[in-house]
Tab-separated table of C-alpha atoms and ligand atoms in Angstrom:
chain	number	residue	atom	x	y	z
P	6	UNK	CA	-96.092	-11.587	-0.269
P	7	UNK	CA	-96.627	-7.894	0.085
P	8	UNK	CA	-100.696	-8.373	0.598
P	9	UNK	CA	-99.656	-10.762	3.875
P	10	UNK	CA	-100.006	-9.428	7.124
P	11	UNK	CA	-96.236	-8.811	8.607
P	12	UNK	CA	-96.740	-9.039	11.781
P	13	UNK	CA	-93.372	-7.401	13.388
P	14	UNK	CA	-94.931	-4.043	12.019
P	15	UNK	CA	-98.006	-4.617	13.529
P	16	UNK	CA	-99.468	-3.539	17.170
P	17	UNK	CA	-101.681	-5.487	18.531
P	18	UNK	CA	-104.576	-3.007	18.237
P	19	UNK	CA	-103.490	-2.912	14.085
P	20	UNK	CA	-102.971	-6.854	14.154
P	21	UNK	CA	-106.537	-7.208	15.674
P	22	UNK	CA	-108.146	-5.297	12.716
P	23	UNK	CA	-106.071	-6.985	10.035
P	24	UNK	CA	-107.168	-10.458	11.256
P	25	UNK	CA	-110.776	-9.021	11.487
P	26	UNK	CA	-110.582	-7.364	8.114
P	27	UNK	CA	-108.500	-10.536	6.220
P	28	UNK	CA	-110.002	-13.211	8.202
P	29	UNK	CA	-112.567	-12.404	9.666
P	30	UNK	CA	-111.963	-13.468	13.109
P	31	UNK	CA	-112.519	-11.980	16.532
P	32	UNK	CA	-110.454	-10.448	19.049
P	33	UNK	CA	-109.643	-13.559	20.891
P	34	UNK	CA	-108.208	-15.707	18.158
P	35	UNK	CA	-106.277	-12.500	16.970
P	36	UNK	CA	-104.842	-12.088	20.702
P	37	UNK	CA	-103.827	-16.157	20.636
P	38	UNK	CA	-101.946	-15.806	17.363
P	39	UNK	CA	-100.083	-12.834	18.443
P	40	UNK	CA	-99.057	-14.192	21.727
P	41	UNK	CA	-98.162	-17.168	20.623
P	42	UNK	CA	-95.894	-15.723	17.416
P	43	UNK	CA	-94.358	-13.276	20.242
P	44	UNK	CA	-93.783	-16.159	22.444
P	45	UNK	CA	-92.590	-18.632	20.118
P	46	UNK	CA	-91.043	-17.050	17.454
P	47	UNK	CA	-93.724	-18.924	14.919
P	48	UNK	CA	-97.190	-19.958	14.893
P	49	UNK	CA	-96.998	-23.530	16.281
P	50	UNK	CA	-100.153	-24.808	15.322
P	51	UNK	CA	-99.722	-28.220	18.162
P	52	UNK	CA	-99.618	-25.625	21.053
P	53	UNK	CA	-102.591	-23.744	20.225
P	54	UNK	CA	-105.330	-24.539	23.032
P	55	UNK	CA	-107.563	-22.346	20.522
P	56	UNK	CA	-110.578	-24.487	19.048
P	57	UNK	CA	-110.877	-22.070	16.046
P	58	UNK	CA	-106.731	-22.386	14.972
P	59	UNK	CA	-107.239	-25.676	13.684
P	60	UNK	CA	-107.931	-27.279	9.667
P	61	UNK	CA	-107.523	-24.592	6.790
P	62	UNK	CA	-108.170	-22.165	8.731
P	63	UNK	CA	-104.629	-22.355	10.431
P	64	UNK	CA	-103.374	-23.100	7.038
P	65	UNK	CA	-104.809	-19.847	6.027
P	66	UNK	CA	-103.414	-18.094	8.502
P	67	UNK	CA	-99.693	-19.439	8.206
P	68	UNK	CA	-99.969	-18.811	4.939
P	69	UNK	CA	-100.712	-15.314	5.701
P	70	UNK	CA	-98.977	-14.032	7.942
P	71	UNK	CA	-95.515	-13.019	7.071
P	72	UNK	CA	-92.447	-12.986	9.460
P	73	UNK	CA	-89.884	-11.902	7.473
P	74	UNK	CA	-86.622	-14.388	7.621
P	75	UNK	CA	-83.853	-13.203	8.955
P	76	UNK	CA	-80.599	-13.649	6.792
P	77	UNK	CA	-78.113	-13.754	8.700
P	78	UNK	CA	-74.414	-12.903	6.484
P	79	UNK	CA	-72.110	-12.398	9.640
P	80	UNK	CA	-72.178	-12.769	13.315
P	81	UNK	CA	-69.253	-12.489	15.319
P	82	UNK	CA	-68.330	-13.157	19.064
P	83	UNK	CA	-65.747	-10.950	21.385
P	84	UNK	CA	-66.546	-12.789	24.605
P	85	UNK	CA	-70.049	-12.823	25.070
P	86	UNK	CA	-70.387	-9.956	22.995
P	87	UNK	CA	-71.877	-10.740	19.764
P	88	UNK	CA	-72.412	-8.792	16.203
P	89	UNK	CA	-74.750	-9.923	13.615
P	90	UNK	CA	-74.576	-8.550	10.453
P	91	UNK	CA	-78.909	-8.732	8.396
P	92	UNK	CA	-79.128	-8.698	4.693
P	93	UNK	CA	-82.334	-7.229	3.836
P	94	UNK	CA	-84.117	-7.909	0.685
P	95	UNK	CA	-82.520	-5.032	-1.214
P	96	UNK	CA	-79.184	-6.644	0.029
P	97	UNK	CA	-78.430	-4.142	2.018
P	98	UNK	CA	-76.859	-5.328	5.177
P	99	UNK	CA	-77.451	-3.909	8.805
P	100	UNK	CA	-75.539	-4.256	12.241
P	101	UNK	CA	-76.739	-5.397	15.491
P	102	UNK	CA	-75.182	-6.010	18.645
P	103	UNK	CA	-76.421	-8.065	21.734
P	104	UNK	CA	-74.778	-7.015	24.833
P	105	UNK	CA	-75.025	-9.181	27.939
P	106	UNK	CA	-75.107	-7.661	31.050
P	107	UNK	CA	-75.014	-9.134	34.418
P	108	UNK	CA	-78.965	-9.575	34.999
P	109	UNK	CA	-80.125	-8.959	31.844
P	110	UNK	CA	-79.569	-8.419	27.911
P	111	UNK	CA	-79.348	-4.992	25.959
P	112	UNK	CA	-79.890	-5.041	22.142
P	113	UNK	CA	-78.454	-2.470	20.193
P	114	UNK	CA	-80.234	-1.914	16.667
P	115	UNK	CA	-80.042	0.311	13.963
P	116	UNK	CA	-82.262	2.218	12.334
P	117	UNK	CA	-81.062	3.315	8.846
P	118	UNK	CA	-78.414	2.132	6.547
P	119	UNK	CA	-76.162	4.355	6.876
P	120	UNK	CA	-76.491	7.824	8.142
P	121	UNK	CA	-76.271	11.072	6.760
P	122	UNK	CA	-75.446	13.191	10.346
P	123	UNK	CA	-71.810	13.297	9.153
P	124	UNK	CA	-70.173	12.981	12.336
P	125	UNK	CA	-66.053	13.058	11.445
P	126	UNK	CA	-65.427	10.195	14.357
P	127	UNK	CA	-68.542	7.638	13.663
P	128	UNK	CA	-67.388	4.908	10.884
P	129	UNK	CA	-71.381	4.636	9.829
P	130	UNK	CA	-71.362	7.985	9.030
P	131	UNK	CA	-68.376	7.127	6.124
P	132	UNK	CA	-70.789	5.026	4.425
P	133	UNK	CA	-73.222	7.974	3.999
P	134	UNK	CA	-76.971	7.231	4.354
P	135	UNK	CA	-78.209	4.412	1.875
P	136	UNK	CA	-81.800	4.276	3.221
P	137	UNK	CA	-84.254	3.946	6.491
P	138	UNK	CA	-85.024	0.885	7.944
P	139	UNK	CA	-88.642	0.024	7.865
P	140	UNK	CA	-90.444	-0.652	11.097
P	141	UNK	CA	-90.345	-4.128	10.561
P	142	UNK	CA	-86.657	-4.407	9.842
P	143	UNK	CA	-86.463	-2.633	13.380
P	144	UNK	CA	-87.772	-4.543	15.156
P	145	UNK	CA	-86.777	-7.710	13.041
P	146	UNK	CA	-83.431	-7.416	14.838
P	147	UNK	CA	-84.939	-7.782	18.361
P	148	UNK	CA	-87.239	-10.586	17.247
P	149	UNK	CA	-83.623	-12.273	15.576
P	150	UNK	CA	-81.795	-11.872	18.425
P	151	UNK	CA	-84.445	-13.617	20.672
P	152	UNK	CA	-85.233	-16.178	18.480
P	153	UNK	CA	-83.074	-17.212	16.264
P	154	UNK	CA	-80.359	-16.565	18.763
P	155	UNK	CA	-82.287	-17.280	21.662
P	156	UNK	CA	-81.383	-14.188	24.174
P	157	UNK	CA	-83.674	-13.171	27.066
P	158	UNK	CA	-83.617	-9.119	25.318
P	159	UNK	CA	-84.987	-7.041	27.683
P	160	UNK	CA	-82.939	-3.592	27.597
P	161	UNK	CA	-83.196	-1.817	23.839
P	162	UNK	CA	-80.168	0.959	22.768
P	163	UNK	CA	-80.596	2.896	19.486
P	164	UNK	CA	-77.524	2.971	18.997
P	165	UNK	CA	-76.923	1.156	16.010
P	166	UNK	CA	-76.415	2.306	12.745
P	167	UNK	CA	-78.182	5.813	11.670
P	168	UNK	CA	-79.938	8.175	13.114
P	169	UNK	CA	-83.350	6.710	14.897
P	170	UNK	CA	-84.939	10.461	14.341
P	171	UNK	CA	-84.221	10.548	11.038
P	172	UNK	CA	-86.653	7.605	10.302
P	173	UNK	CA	-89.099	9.322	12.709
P	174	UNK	CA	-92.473	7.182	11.564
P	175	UNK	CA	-90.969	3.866	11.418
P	176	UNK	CA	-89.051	4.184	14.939
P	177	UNK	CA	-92.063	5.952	16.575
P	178	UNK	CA	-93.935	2.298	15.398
P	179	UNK	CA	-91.040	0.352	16.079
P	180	UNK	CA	-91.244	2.003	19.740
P	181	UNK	CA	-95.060	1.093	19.717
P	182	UNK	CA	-94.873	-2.514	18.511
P	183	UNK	CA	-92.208	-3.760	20.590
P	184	UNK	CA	-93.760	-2.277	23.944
P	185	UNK	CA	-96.602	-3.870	23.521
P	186	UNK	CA	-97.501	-6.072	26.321
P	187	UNK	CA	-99.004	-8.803	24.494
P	188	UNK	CA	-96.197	-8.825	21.831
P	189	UNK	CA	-92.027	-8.057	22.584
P	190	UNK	CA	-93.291	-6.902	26.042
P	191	UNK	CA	-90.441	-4.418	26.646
P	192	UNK	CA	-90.742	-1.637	29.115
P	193	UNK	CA	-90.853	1.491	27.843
P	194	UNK	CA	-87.825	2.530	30.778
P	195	UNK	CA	-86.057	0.240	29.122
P	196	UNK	CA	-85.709	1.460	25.716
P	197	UNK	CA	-83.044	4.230	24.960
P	198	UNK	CA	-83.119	6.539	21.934
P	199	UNK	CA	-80.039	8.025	20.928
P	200	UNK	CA	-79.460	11.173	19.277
P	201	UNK	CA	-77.237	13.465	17.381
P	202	UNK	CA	-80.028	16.411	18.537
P	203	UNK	CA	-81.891	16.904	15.767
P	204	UNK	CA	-84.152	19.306	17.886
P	205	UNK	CA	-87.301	19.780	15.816
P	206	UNK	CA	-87.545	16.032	16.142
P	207	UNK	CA	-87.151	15.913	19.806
P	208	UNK	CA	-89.759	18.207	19.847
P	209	UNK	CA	-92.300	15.824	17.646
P	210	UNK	CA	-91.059	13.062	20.199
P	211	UNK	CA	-92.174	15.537	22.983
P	212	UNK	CA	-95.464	15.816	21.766
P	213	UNK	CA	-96.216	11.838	22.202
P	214	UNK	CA	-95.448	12.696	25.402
P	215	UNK	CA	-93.336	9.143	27.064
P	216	UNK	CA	-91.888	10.092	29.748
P	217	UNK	CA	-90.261	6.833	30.417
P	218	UNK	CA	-88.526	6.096	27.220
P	219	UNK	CA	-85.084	7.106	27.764
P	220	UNK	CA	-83.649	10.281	25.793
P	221	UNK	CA	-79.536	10.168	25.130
P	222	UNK	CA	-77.981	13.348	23.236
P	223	UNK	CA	-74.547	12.977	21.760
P	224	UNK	CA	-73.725	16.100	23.060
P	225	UNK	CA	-70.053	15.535	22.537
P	226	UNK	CA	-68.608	18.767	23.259
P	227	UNK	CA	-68.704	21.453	25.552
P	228	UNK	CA	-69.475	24.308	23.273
P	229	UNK	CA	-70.495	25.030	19.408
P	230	UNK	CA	-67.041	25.357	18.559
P	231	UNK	CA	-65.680	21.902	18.866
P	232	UNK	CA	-69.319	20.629	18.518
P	233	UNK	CA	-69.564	22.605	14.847
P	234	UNK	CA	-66.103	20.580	14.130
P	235	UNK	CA	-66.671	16.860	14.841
P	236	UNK	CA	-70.454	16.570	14.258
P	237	UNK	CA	-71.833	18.970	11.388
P	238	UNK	CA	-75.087	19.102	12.354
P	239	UNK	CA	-74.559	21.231	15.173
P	240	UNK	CA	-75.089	24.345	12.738
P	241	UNK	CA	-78.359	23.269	12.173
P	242	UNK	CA	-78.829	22.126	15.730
P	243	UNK	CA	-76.860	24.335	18.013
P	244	UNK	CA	-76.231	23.556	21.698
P	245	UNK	CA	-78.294	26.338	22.855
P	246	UNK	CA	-81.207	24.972	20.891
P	247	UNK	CA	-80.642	21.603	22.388
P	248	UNK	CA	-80.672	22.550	25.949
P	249	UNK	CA	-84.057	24.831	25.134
P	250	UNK	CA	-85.515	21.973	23.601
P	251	UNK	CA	-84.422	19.259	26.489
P	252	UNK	CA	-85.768	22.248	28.818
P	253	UNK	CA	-89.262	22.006	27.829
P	254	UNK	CA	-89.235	17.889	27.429
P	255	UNK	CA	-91.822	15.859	29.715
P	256	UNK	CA	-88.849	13.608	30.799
P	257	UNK	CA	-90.110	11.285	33.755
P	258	UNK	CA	-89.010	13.427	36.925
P	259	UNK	CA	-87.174	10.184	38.219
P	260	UNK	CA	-84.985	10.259	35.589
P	261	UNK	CA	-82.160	12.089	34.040
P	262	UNK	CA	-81.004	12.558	29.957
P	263	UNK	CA	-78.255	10.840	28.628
P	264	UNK	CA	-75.349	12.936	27.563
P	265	UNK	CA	-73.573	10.428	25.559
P	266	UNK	CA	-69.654	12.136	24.951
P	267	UNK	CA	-67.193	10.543	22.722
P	268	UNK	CA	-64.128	11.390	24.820
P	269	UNK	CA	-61.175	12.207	21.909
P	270	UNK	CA	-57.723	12.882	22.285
P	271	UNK	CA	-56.745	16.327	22.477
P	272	UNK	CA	-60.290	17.841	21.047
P	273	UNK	CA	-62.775	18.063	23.901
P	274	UNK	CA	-61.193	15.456	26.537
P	275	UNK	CA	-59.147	18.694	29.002
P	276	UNK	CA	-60.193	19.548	32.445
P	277	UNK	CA	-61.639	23.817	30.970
P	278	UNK	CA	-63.822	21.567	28.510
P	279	UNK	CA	-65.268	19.052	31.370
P	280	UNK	CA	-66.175	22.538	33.440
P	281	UNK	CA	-67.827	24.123	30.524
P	282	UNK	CA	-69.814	20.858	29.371
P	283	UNK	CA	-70.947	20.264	33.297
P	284	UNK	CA	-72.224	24.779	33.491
P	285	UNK	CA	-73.688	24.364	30.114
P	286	UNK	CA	-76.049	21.463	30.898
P	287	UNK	CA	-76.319	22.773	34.701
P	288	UNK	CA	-80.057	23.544	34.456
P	289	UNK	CA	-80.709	20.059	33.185
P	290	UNK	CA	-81.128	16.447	34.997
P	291	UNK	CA	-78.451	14.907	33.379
P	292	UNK	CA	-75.952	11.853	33.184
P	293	UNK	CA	-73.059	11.612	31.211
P	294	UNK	CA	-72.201	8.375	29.037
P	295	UNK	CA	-68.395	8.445	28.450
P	296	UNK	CA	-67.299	7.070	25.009
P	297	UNK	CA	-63.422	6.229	24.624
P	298	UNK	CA	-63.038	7.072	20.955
P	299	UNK	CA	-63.018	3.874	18.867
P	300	UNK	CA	-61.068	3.865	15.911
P	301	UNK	CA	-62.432	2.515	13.174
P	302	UNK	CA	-60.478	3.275	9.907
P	303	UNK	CA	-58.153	6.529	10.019
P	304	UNK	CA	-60.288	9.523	10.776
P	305	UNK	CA	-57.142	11.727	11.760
P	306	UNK	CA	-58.186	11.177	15.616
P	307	UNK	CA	-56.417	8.963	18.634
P	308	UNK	CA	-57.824	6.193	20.406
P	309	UNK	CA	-58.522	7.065	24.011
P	310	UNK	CA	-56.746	5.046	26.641
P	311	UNK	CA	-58.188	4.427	29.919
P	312	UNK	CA	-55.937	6.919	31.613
P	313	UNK	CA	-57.691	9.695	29.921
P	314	UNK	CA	-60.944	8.185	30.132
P	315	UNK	CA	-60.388	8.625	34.067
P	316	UNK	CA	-58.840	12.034	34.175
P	317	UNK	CA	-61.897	13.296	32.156
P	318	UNK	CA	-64.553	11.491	34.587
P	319	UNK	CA	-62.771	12.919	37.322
P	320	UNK	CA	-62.856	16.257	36.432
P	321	UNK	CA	-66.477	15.616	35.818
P	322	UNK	CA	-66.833	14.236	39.364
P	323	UNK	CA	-64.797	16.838	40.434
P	324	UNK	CA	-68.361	19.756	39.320
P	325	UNK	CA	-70.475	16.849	40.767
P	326	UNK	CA	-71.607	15.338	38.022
P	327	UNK	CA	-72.891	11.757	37.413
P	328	UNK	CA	-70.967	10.003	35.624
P	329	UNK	CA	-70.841	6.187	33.778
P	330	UNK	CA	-67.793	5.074	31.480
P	331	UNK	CA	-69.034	2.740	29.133
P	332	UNK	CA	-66.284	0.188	28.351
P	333	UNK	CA	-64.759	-0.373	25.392
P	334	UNK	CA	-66.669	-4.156	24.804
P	335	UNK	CA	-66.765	-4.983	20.948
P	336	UNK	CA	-63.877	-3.245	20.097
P	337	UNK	CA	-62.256	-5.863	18.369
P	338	UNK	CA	-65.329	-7.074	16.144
P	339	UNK	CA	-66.109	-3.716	15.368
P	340	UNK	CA	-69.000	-3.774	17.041
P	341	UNK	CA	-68.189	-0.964	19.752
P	342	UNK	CA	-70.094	2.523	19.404
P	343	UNK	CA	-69.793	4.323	16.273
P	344	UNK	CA	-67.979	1.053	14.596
P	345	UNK	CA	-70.969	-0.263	12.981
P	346	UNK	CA	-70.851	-0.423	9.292
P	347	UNK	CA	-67.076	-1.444	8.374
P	348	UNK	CA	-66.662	-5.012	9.448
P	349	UNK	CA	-65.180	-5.980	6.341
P	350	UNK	CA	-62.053	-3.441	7.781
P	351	UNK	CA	-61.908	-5.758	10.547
P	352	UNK	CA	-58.605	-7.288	11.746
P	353	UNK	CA	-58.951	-10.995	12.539
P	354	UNK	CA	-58.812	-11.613	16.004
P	355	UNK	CA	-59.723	-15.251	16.718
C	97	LIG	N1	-77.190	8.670	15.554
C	97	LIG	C1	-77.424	8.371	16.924
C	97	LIG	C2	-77.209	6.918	17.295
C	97	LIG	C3	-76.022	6.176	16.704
C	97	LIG	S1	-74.420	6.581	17.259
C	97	LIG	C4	-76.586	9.273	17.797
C	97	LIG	O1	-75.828	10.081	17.272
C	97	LIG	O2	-76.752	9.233	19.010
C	97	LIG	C5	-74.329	5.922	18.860
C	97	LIG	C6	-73.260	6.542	19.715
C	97	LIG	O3	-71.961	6.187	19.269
C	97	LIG	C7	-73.292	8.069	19.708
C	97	LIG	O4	-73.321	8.545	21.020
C	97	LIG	C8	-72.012	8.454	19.020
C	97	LIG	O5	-71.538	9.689	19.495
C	97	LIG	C9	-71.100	7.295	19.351
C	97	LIG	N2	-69.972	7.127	18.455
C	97	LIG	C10	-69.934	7.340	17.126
C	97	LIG	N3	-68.715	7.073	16.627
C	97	LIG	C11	-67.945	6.675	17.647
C	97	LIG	C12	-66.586	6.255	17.767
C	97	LIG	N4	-65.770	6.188	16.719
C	97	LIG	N5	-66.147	5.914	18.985
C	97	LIG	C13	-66.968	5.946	20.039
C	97	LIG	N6	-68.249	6.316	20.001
C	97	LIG	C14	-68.739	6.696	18.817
């Protein structure tokens, strides 16, 4: 199995040279197989219009090249809203929500099991970090949720379990593969990498220089301090190294960085915090992402209620910032932000 070609790693460019190297064959039938695995979700040897994917060869071929099933443990459905829980071949499990939007869907995937940022509100972080995913079990997910599920997925969120720039290689692939045009076809603008600031890494990310992939920071607090307390990476990563770092990134100049804040209860949700966050970012393009606090299992904090969810965007508002709320969809299934990885803590709610 391991000497077949698995093609949800794969580029087109790599594909190309596999099917040249293994096979044989030229660019044309390697274009034809990819499109049509991308398109169909298999290699449906009927609909090939390709004289040269016919007889053993085609045998061959599906013989060869591996698309790894999905097993599928868990899904579960809040409205429209659904979590599916993988089980990769280890048996580890991953978490992976589809969220439908008005025009559109947004995937968000994972890209470890587990994580080892240690932030004191995130329930993936209690799990501590089992592993990375590999760029096929990245992109796995997106090819799951549009085949096996059947979604339209055209809007990508790491946002998922781990810590995307902690498996740097295989999400920097995982990037590659599913923007290419004659594979998952996703715009770059519509991809969204989300992290704790791991700044060196940013920096890396820099280099490749995409200005259209969208950067979020979970900033989450308006100075070292409270930062240093909730997420303890911060004293490796300081703010002032983040906003250096963001300072010098070739961000499209159309667009702005995500600030992603986990608004909690009584540690960085007053109005002296919101006019700190909005002067310490003030030399930066920047939108903020509000995040009511979802409680997973007891982590000592309180769950936000929309009431302070709106006093802190006001004040916000109120230094003219731009500001989004994201709402609190998936709560219930545990599939909300920074719920991923407990479902079996999950109260029944059908
Ligand atoms: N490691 C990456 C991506 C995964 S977390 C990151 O830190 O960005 C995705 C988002 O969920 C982050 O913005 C994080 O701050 C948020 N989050 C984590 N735990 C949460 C919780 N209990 N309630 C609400 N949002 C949470």
């Amino acid at each position: 199995m391991n000497n077949d070609i698995n093609i949800l790693e794969l580029t087109f460019e790599r594909f190309q040279h596999e099917m040249a190297d293994t096979y044989g064959r030229d660019r044309y039938v390697a274009a034809d197989v990819y499109r049509q695995i991308f398109k169909n979700g298999h290699l449906d040897i009927m609909k090939s219009r390709n004289r040269s994917l016919t007889g053993p060869f085609l045998d061959k071929l599906s013989a060869g090249i591996w698309i790894p099933p999905a097993r599928i443990v868990e899904e579960k459905y809040e409205d429209s809203l659904l979590k599916f829980v993988t089980r990769l071949e280890d048996d580890q499990t991953i978490e992976t929500v589809v969220i439908p939007m008005i025009s559109h869907n947004t995937l968000c995937i994972s890209s470890q099991v587990g994580c080892r940022m240690g932030c004191r509100f995130c329930e993936t972080a209690s799990l501590g970090f089992r592993r990375n995913l590999t760029t096929a079990e990245i992109t796995g997910q997106v090819f799951t949720a549009r085949f096996h599920y059947g979604y339209d997925i055209r809007n990508i969120v790491f946002m998922g379990m781990g810590e995307p720039l902690d498996n740097f290689d295989n999400v920097v692939q995982a990037i590659r593969v599913l923007t290419d045009p004659r594979g998952f076809d996703i715009a770059m603008s519509h991809i969204t990498l989300s992290t704790a600031g791991l700044t060196d890494k940013i920096g890396q990310l820099a280099e490749l220089n995409w200005p259209l992939l969208h950067l979020a920071i979970s900033l989450n607090a308006p100075n070292d301090r409270i930062r240093s307390l909730i997420m303890p990476i911060n004293q490796a990563h300081p703010m002032e190294k983040i906003r250096e770092t963001l300072l010098t990134y070739p961000l499209s100049r159309s667009f702005s960085f995500y600030i992603e804040y986990v608004v909690i209860k009584g540690i960085n949700d007053s109005e002296e915090n919101a006019f700190e966050l909005v002067d310490f970012l003030s030399p930066l393009p920047v939108w903020f992402n509000l995040i009511p606090y979802n409680k997973g299992s007891d982590k000592g904090f309180s769950p936000t209620t929309e009431d302070d969810m709106d006093r802190f965007r006001d004040y916000l508002i109120s230094q003219k910032a731009f500001v989004r709320k994201r709402s609190t969809r998936g709560k219930s299934i545990m599939g909300a932000c920074g719920q991923l990885g407990h479902s079996r803590l999950d109260p029944v709610i059908f």
